[in-house]
Amino acid sequence: MILPIVAYGDPVLRKKAEPITKDYPKLEALLENMKETMYGAFGVGLAAPQIGLAIRIFLVDTSPFAEDDEFSEEEQEILKNFKRTFINAEILDEEGDEWAFNEGCLSIPDVREDVFRQPKIKIQYQDENFKTHTEEFDGLIARVIQHEYDHIEGILFTDKLSSLKKRLIKGKLSNISKGKIQVDYRMRFPALKKKR
Ligand SMILES: [Zn+2]
């Protein structure tokens, strides 16, 4: 089932999400619905707060980037096959010189800005079977993970922009929270309390 994606301005996007246990009610169905919602909106990632739940789950699927000629064939191959569910993730370490990448977010449609992040991360998480992994990622995969991880920490990519950029997009963000925007996927707008 495709769930409505929560728009910028909803307080759930600002909560530090809580860890879950294996016994979380209907977890399998929830993960399935999150996947459907992410694919339905052509996203490369989706975090539980974006469907209104302040719990530590996010999904990443970088395959849409594999079409991008900006990347080498080898990178495209890696991006094409990277699909992962992250439960109870904690980033343990980030390193390297920050690099810029133009980010967007399903909760903030039509806003794209360059965001600076470190290129390498070490993360501990549980998969859908609650097996714990500690892994290192870099490049674009690390980038998407960092963006989704921020969601479960209550952080949005727009928080990371300069104060000038923030001022420039202020009106756009306020329109998004009021639902004054055209989107081709289901969204829920905080100021409207209505679905569409
Ligand atoms: Zn996002």
PDB file of C-alpha atoms and ligand atoms in Angstrom:
ATOM      1  CA  MET A   1       0.000   0.000   0.000  1.00  0.00           C
ATOM      2  CA  ILE A   2       1.288   3.427  -0.914  1.00  0.00           C
ATOM      3  CA  LEU A   3       1.313   5.704   2.117  1.00  0.00           C
ATOM      4  CA  PRO A   4       1.102   9.499   2.016  1.00  0.00           C
ATOM      5  CA  ILE A   5       4.493  11.169   2.445  1.00  0.00           C
ATOM      6  CA  VAL A   6       4.626  13.738   5.211  1.00  0.00           C
ATOM      7  CA  ALA A   7       5.503  17.223   3.966  1.00  0.00           C
ATOM      8  CA  TYR A   8       7.946  19.750   5.364  1.00  0.00           C
ATOM      9  CA  GLY A   9       6.566  21.452   8.464  1.00  0.00           C
ATOM     10  CA  ASP A  10       5.118  18.335  10.111  1.00  0.00           C
ATOM     11  CA  PRO A  11       6.523  17.959  13.651  1.00  0.00           C
ATOM     12  CA  VAL A  12       7.151  14.211  13.108  1.00  0.00           C
ATOM     13  CA  LEU A  13      10.044  15.174  10.807  1.00  0.00           C
ATOM     14  CA  ARG A  14      11.670  16.971  13.758  1.00  0.00           C
ATOM     15  CA  LYS A  15      11.554  14.137  16.293  1.00  0.00           C
ATOM     16  CA  LYS A  16      14.548  12.006  17.171  1.00  0.00           C
ATOM     17  CA  ALA A  17      13.191   8.607  16.155  1.00  0.00           C
ATOM     18  CA  GLU A  18      13.073   5.721  18.645  1.00  0.00           C
ATOM     19  CA  PRO A  19      14.663   2.283  18.182  1.00  0.00           C
ATOM     20  CA  ILE A  20      12.346  -0.661  17.603  1.00  0.00           C
ATOM     21  CA  THR A  21      12.406  -4.352  18.529  1.00  0.00           C
ATOM     22  CA  LYS A  22      11.614  -7.433  16.430  1.00  0.00           C
ATOM     23  CA  ASP A  23       8.148  -7.406  17.983  1.00  0.00           C
ATOM     24  CA  TYR A  24       7.188  -4.095  16.447  1.00  0.00           C
ATOM     25  CA  PRO A  25       3.587  -4.611  15.280  1.00  0.00           C
ATOM     26  CA  LYS A  26       3.194  -5.616  11.622  1.00  0.00           C
ATOM     27  CA  LEU A  27       6.801  -4.785  10.827  1.00  0.00           C
ATOM     28  CA  GLU A  28       6.889  -6.866   7.658  1.00  0.00           C
ATOM     29  CA  ALA A  29       3.846  -5.096   6.221  1.00  0.00           C
ATOM     30  CA  LEU A  30       5.268  -1.733   7.233  1.00  0.00           C
ATOM     31  CA  LEU A  31       8.545  -2.394   5.389  1.00  0.00           C
ATOM     32  CA  GLU A  32       6.615  -3.564   2.339  1.00  0.00           C
ATOM     33  CA  ASN A  33       4.470  -0.413   2.384  1.00  0.00           C
ATOM     34  CA  MET A  34       7.521   1.797   2.807  1.00  0.00           C
ATOM     35  CA  LYS A  35       9.152   0.163  -0.223  1.00  0.00           C
ATOM     36  CA  GLU A  36       6.035   0.629  -2.318  1.00  0.00           C
ATOM     37  CA  THR A  37       5.799   4.251  -1.205  1.00  0.00           C
ATOM     38  CA  MET A  38       9.448   4.938  -2.035  1.00  0.00           C
ATOM     39  CA  TYR A  39       9.226   3.346  -5.491  1.00  0.00           C
ATOM     40  CA  GLY A  40       5.885   5.006  -6.180  1.00  0.00           C
ATOM     41  CA  ALA A  41       7.516   8.398  -5.654  1.00  0.00           C
ATOM     42  CA  PHE A  42      10.762   7.464  -7.499  1.00  0.00           C
ATOM     43  CA  GLY A  43      12.805   8.062  -4.367  1.00  0.00           C
ATOM     44  CA  VAL A  44      16.269   6.656  -3.652  1.00  0.00           C
ATOM     45  CA  GLY A  45      15.513   6.525   0.058  1.00  0.00           C
ATOM     46  CA  LEU A  46      12.673   6.801   2.539  1.00  0.00           C
ATOM     47  CA  ALA A  47      12.720   7.113   6.321  1.00  0.00           C
ATOM     48  CA  ALA A  48       9.871   6.119   8.676  1.00  0.00           C
ATOM     49  CA  PRO A  49       9.287   9.708   9.909  1.00  0.00           C
ATOM     50  CA  GLN A  50       8.403  10.567   6.314  1.00  0.00           C
ATOM     51  CA  ILE A  51       5.368   8.319   6.574  1.00  0.00           C
ATOM     52  CA  GLY A  52       4.552   9.694  10.014  1.00  0.00           C
ATOM     53  CA  LEU A  53       6.327   7.219  12.301  1.00  0.00           C
ATOM     54  CA  ALA A  54       9.125   8.413  14.606  1.00  0.00           C
ATOM     55  CA  ILE A  55      10.951   5.075  14.582  1.00  0.00           C
ATOM     56  CA  ARG A  56      14.487   4.212  13.446  1.00  0.00           C
ATOM     57  CA  ILE A  57      13.880   2.628  10.054  1.00  0.00           C
ATOM     58  CA  PHE A  58      14.996   3.788   6.638  1.00  0.00           C
ATOM     59  CA  LEU A  59      15.353   2.262   3.205  1.00  0.00           C
ATOM     60  CA  VAL A  60      17.906   3.005   0.522  1.00  0.00           C
ATOM     61  CA  ASP A  61      17.850   1.967  -3.136  1.00  0.00           C
ATOM     62  CA  THR A  62      20.370   3.788  -5.279  1.00  0.00           C
ATOM     63  CA  SER A  63      19.452   2.011  -8.539  1.00  0.00           C
ATOM     64  CA  PRO A  64      17.933   5.140 -10.184  1.00  0.00           C
ATOM     65  CA  PHE A  65      21.415   6.730 -10.055  1.00  0.00           C
ATOM     66  CA  ALA A  66      22.825   3.857 -12.131  1.00  0.00           C
ATOM     67  CA  GLU A  67      21.418   5.514 -15.264  1.00  0.00           C
ATOM     68  CA  ASP A  68      23.490   8.622 -14.619  1.00  0.00           C
ATOM     69  CA  ASP A  69      26.436   9.035 -17.011  1.00  0.00           C
ATOM     70  CA  GLU A  70      28.217  11.152 -14.436  1.00  0.00           C
ATOM     71  CA  PHE A  71      29.370   7.879 -12.837  1.00  0.00           C
ATOM     72  CA  SER A  72      31.830   5.283 -14.134  1.00  0.00           C
ATOM     73  CA  GLU A  73      30.563   1.902 -15.301  1.00  0.00           C
ATOM     74  CA  GLU A  74      31.918   0.297 -12.177  1.00  0.00           C
ATOM     75  CA  GLU A  75      30.148   2.828  -9.955  1.00  0.00           C
ATOM     76  CA  GLN A  76      26.934   2.427 -11.944  1.00  0.00           C
ATOM     77  CA  GLU A  77      27.056  -1.317 -11.335  1.00  0.00           C
ATOM     78  CA  ILE A  78      27.400  -0.806  -7.566  1.00  0.00           C
ATOM     79  CA  LEU A  79      24.633   1.819  -7.496  1.00  0.00           C
ATOM     80  CA  LYS A  80      22.347  -0.435  -9.527  1.00  0.00           C
ATOM     81  CA  ASN A  81      22.521  -3.205  -6.961  1.00  0.00           C
ATOM     82  CA  PHE A  82      22.447  -1.306  -3.694  1.00  0.00           C
ATOM     83  CA  LYS A  83      19.166  -1.925  -1.874  1.00  0.00           C
ATOM     84  CA  ARG A  84      19.150  -2.012   1.883  1.00  0.00           C
ATOM     85  CA  THR A  85      16.886  -1.744   4.918  1.00  0.00           C
ATOM     86  CA  PHE A  86      18.437  -0.019   7.917  1.00  0.00           C
ATOM     87  CA  ILE A  87      16.849  -0.621  11.312  1.00  0.00           C
ATOM     88  CA  ASN A  88      18.115   1.034  14.526  1.00  0.00           C
ATOM     89  CA  ALA A  89      21.043   2.548  12.642  1.00  0.00           C
ATOM     90  CA  GLU A  90      23.760   4.506  14.408  1.00  0.00           C
ATOM     91  CA  ILE A  91      26.499   6.258  12.445  1.00  0.00           C
ATOM     92  CA  LEU A  92      29.703   5.465  14.329  1.00  0.00           C
ATOM     93  CA  ASP A  93      32.131   7.555  12.327  1.00  0.00           C
ATOM     94  CA  GLU A  94      32.325   9.973   9.399  1.00  0.00           C
ATOM     95  CA  GLU A  95      35.540  11.035   7.731  1.00  0.00           C
ATOM     96  CA  GLY A  96      37.175  12.844   4.841  1.00  0.00           C
ATOM     97  CA  ASP A  97      36.857  16.286   3.301  1.00  0.00           C
ATOM     98  CA  GLU A  98      33.283  17.451   2.792  1.00  0.00           C
ATOM     99  CA  TRP A  99      31.979  17.361  -0.783  1.00  0.00           C
ATOM    100  CA  ALA A 100      28.919  18.969  -2.324  1.00  0.00           C
ATOM    101  CA  PHE A 101      26.048  17.107  -3.965  1.00  0.00           C
ATOM    102  CA  ASN A 102      22.699  18.424  -5.131  1.00  0.00           C
ATOM    103  CA  GLU A 103      20.140  16.854  -2.775  1.00  0.00           C
ATOM    104  CA  GLY A 104      16.395  16.693  -2.816  1.00  0.00           C
ATOM    105  CA  CYS A 105      13.832  15.119  -0.497  1.00  0.00           C
ATOM    106  CA  LEU A 106      10.407  13.534  -1.029  1.00  0.00           C
ATOM    107  CA  SER A 107       9.116  15.588   1.928  1.00  0.00           C
ATOM    108  CA  ILE A 108      10.385  18.814   0.324  1.00  0.00           C
ATOM    109  CA  PRO A 109       9.309  18.598  -3.325  1.00  0.00           C
ATOM    110  CA  ASP A 110      10.890  20.890  -5.911  1.00  0.00           C
ATOM    111  CA  VAL A 111      13.672  22.078  -3.638  1.00  0.00           C
ATOM    112  CA  ARG A 112      17.153  20.956  -4.636  1.00  0.00           C
ATOM    113  CA  GLU A 113      20.313  22.384  -3.137  1.00  0.00           C
ATOM    114  CA  ASP A 114      23.976  21.522  -2.810  1.00  0.00           C
ATOM    115  CA  VAL A 115      24.702  19.966   0.561  1.00  0.00           C
ATOM    116  CA  PHE A 116      28.173  19.378   1.981  1.00  0.00           C
ATOM    117  CA  ARG A 117      28.848  16.068   3.710  1.00  0.00           C
ATOM    118  CA  GLN A 118      31.859  13.923   4.541  1.00  0.00           C
ATOM    119  CA  PRO A 119      32.467  11.142   2.002  1.00  0.00           C
ATOM    120  CA  LYS A 120      33.025   8.119   4.259  1.00  0.00           C
ATOM    121  CA  ILE A 121      30.881   6.659   7.003  1.00  0.00           C
ATOM    122  CA  LYS A 122      30.903   3.712   9.348  1.00  0.00           C
ATOM    123  CA  ILE A 123      27.439   2.607  10.410  1.00  0.00           C
ATOM    124  CA  GLN A 124      25.956  -0.052  12.642  1.00  0.00           C
ATOM    125  CA  TYR A 125      22.426  -1.230  11.896  1.00  0.00           C
ATOM    126  CA  GLN A 126      20.104  -4.200  11.877  1.00  0.00           C
ATOM    127  CA  ASP A 127      18.633  -5.690   8.718  1.00  0.00           C
ATOM    128  CA  GLU A 128      15.027  -6.842   8.315  1.00  0.00           C
ATOM    129  CA  ASN A 129      15.928 -10.071  10.158  1.00  0.00           C
ATOM    130  CA  PHE A 130      17.431  -8.081  13.037  1.00  0.00           C
ATOM    131  CA  LYS A 131      20.919  -9.274  12.263  1.00  0.00           C
ATOM    132  CA  THR A 132      23.434  -6.600  13.304  1.00  0.00           C
ATOM    133  CA  HIS A 133      25.955  -5.309  10.749  1.00  0.00           C
ATOM    134  CA  THR A 134      28.794  -2.816  10.990  1.00  0.00           C
ATOM    135  CA  GLU A 135      29.777  -1.551   7.560  1.00  0.00           C
ATOM    136  CA  GLU A 136      31.643   1.239   5.842  1.00  0.00           C
ATOM    137  CA  PHE A 137      30.266   3.114   2.844  1.00  0.00           C
ATOM    138  CA  ASP A 138      31.517   5.934   0.695  1.00  0.00           C
ATOM    139  CA  GLY A 139      30.537   8.131  -2.229  1.00  0.00           C
ATOM    140  CA  LEU A 140      26.923   8.417  -3.269  1.00  0.00           C
ATOM    141  CA  ILE A 141      25.763   5.441  -1.206  1.00  0.00           C
ATOM    142  CA  ALA A 142      27.179   7.065   1.942  1.00  0.00           C
ATOM    143  CA  ARG A 143      25.504  10.311   0.871  1.00  0.00           C
ATOM    144  CA  VAL A 144      22.028   8.761   0.595  1.00  0.00           C
ATOM    145  CA  ILE A 145      22.498   6.938   3.907  1.00  0.00           C
ATOM    146  CA  GLN A 146      23.545  10.211   5.604  1.00  0.00           C
ATOM    147  CA  HIS A 147      20.460  11.980   4.232  1.00  0.00           C
ATOM    148  CA  GLU A 148      18.111   9.205   5.426  1.00  0.00           C
ATOM    149  CA  TYR A 149      19.938   8.880   8.743  1.00  0.00           C
ATOM    150  CA  ASP A 150      19.390  12.585   9.328  1.00  0.00           C
ATOM    151  CA  HIS A 151      15.640  11.941   9.003  1.00  0.00           C
ATOM    152  CA  ILE A 152      15.670   9.542  11.962  1.00  0.00           C
ATOM    153  CA  GLU A 153      17.594  12.196  13.922  1.00  0.00           C
ATOM    154  CA  GLY A 154      14.991  14.858  13.096  1.00  0.00           C
ATOM    155  CA  ILE A 155      17.289  16.707  10.673  1.00  0.00           C
ATOM    156  CA  LEU A 156      16.432  17.833   7.115  1.00  0.00           C
ATOM    157  CA  PHE A 157      18.879  18.697   4.340  1.00  0.00           C
ATOM    158  CA  THR A 158      17.626  22.276   4.296  1.00  0.00           C
ATOM    159  CA  ASP A 159      19.000  22.672   7.851  1.00  0.00           C
ATOM    160  CA  LYS A 160      22.480  22.309   6.395  1.00  0.00           C
ATOM    161  CA  LEU A 161      22.236  25.251   3.981  1.00  0.00           C
ATOM    162  CA  SER A 162      23.792  28.673   4.463  1.00  0.00           C
ATOM    163  CA  SER A 163      21.610  31.309   6.129  1.00  0.00           C
ATOM    164  CA  LEU A 164      21.366  33.112   2.780  1.00  0.00           C
ATOM    165  CA  LYS A 165      20.082  29.984   1.006  1.00  0.00           C
ATOM    166  CA  LYS A 166      17.684  29.342   3.875  1.00  0.00           C
ATOM    167  CA  ARG A 167      16.244  32.823   3.458  1.00  0.00           C
ATOM    168  CA  LEU A 168      15.900  32.324  -0.289  1.00  0.00           C
ATOM    169  CA  ILE A 169      13.859  29.116   0.038  1.00  0.00           C
ATOM    170  CA  LYS A 170      11.795  30.191   3.053  1.00  0.00           C
ATOM    171  CA  GLY A 171       8.711  31.061   1.003  1.00  0.00           C
ATOM    172  CA  LYS A 172       8.925  27.806  -0.926  1.00  0.00           C
ATOM    173  CA  LEU A 173       9.122  25.785   2.302  1.00  0.00           C
ATOM    174  CA  SER A 174       6.153  27.602   3.748  1.00  0.00           C
ATOM    175  CA  ASN A 175       4.156  26.868   0.573  1.00  0.00           C
ATOM    176  CA  ILE A 176       5.064  23.196   0.826  1.00  0.00           C
ATOM    177  CA  SER A 177       3.781  22.954   4.403  1.00  0.00           C
ATOM    178  CA  LYS A 178       0.533  24.593   3.262  1.00  0.00           C
ATOM    179  CA  GLY A 179       0.133  22.154   0.382  1.00  0.00           C
ATOM    180  CA  LYS A 180       0.561  24.901  -2.215  1.00  0.00           C
ATOM    181  CA  ILE A 181       2.545  22.661  -4.496  1.00  0.00           C
ATOM    182  CA  GLN A 182       2.024  20.234  -7.365  1.00  0.00           C
ATOM    183  CA  VAL A 183       3.275  16.716  -6.647  1.00  0.00           C
ATOM    184  CA  ASP A 184       2.608  13.491  -8.469  1.00  0.00           C
ATOM    185  CA  TYR A 185       2.659  11.272  -5.362  1.00  0.00           C
ATOM    186  CA  ARG A 186       0.438  11.148  -2.260  1.00  0.00           C
ATOM    187  CA  MET A 187       1.391  13.663   0.420  1.00  0.00           C
ATOM    188  CA  ARG A 188       0.110  14.803   3.785  1.00  0.00           C
ATOM    189  CA  PHE A 189       0.446  18.502   4.544  1.00  0.00           C
ATOM    190  CA  PRO A 190       0.705  19.685   8.152  1.00  0.00           C
ATOM    191  CA  ALA A 191      -1.162  22.960   7.650  1.00  0.00           C
ATOM    192  CA  LEU A 192      -3.997  21.297   5.762  1.00  0.00           C
ATOM    193  CA  LYS A 193      -4.566  18.094   7.715  1.00  0.00           C
ATOM    194  CA  LYS A 194      -5.781  16.636   4.492  1.00  0.00           C
ATOM    195  CA  LYS A 195      -4.511  13.925   2.191  1.00  0.00           C
ATOM    196  CA  ARG A 196      -4.306  14.044  -1.536  1.00  0.00           C
TER     197      ARG A 196
HETATM  198 ZN    ZN B   1      14.640  13.215   2.670  1.00  0.00          ZN
END
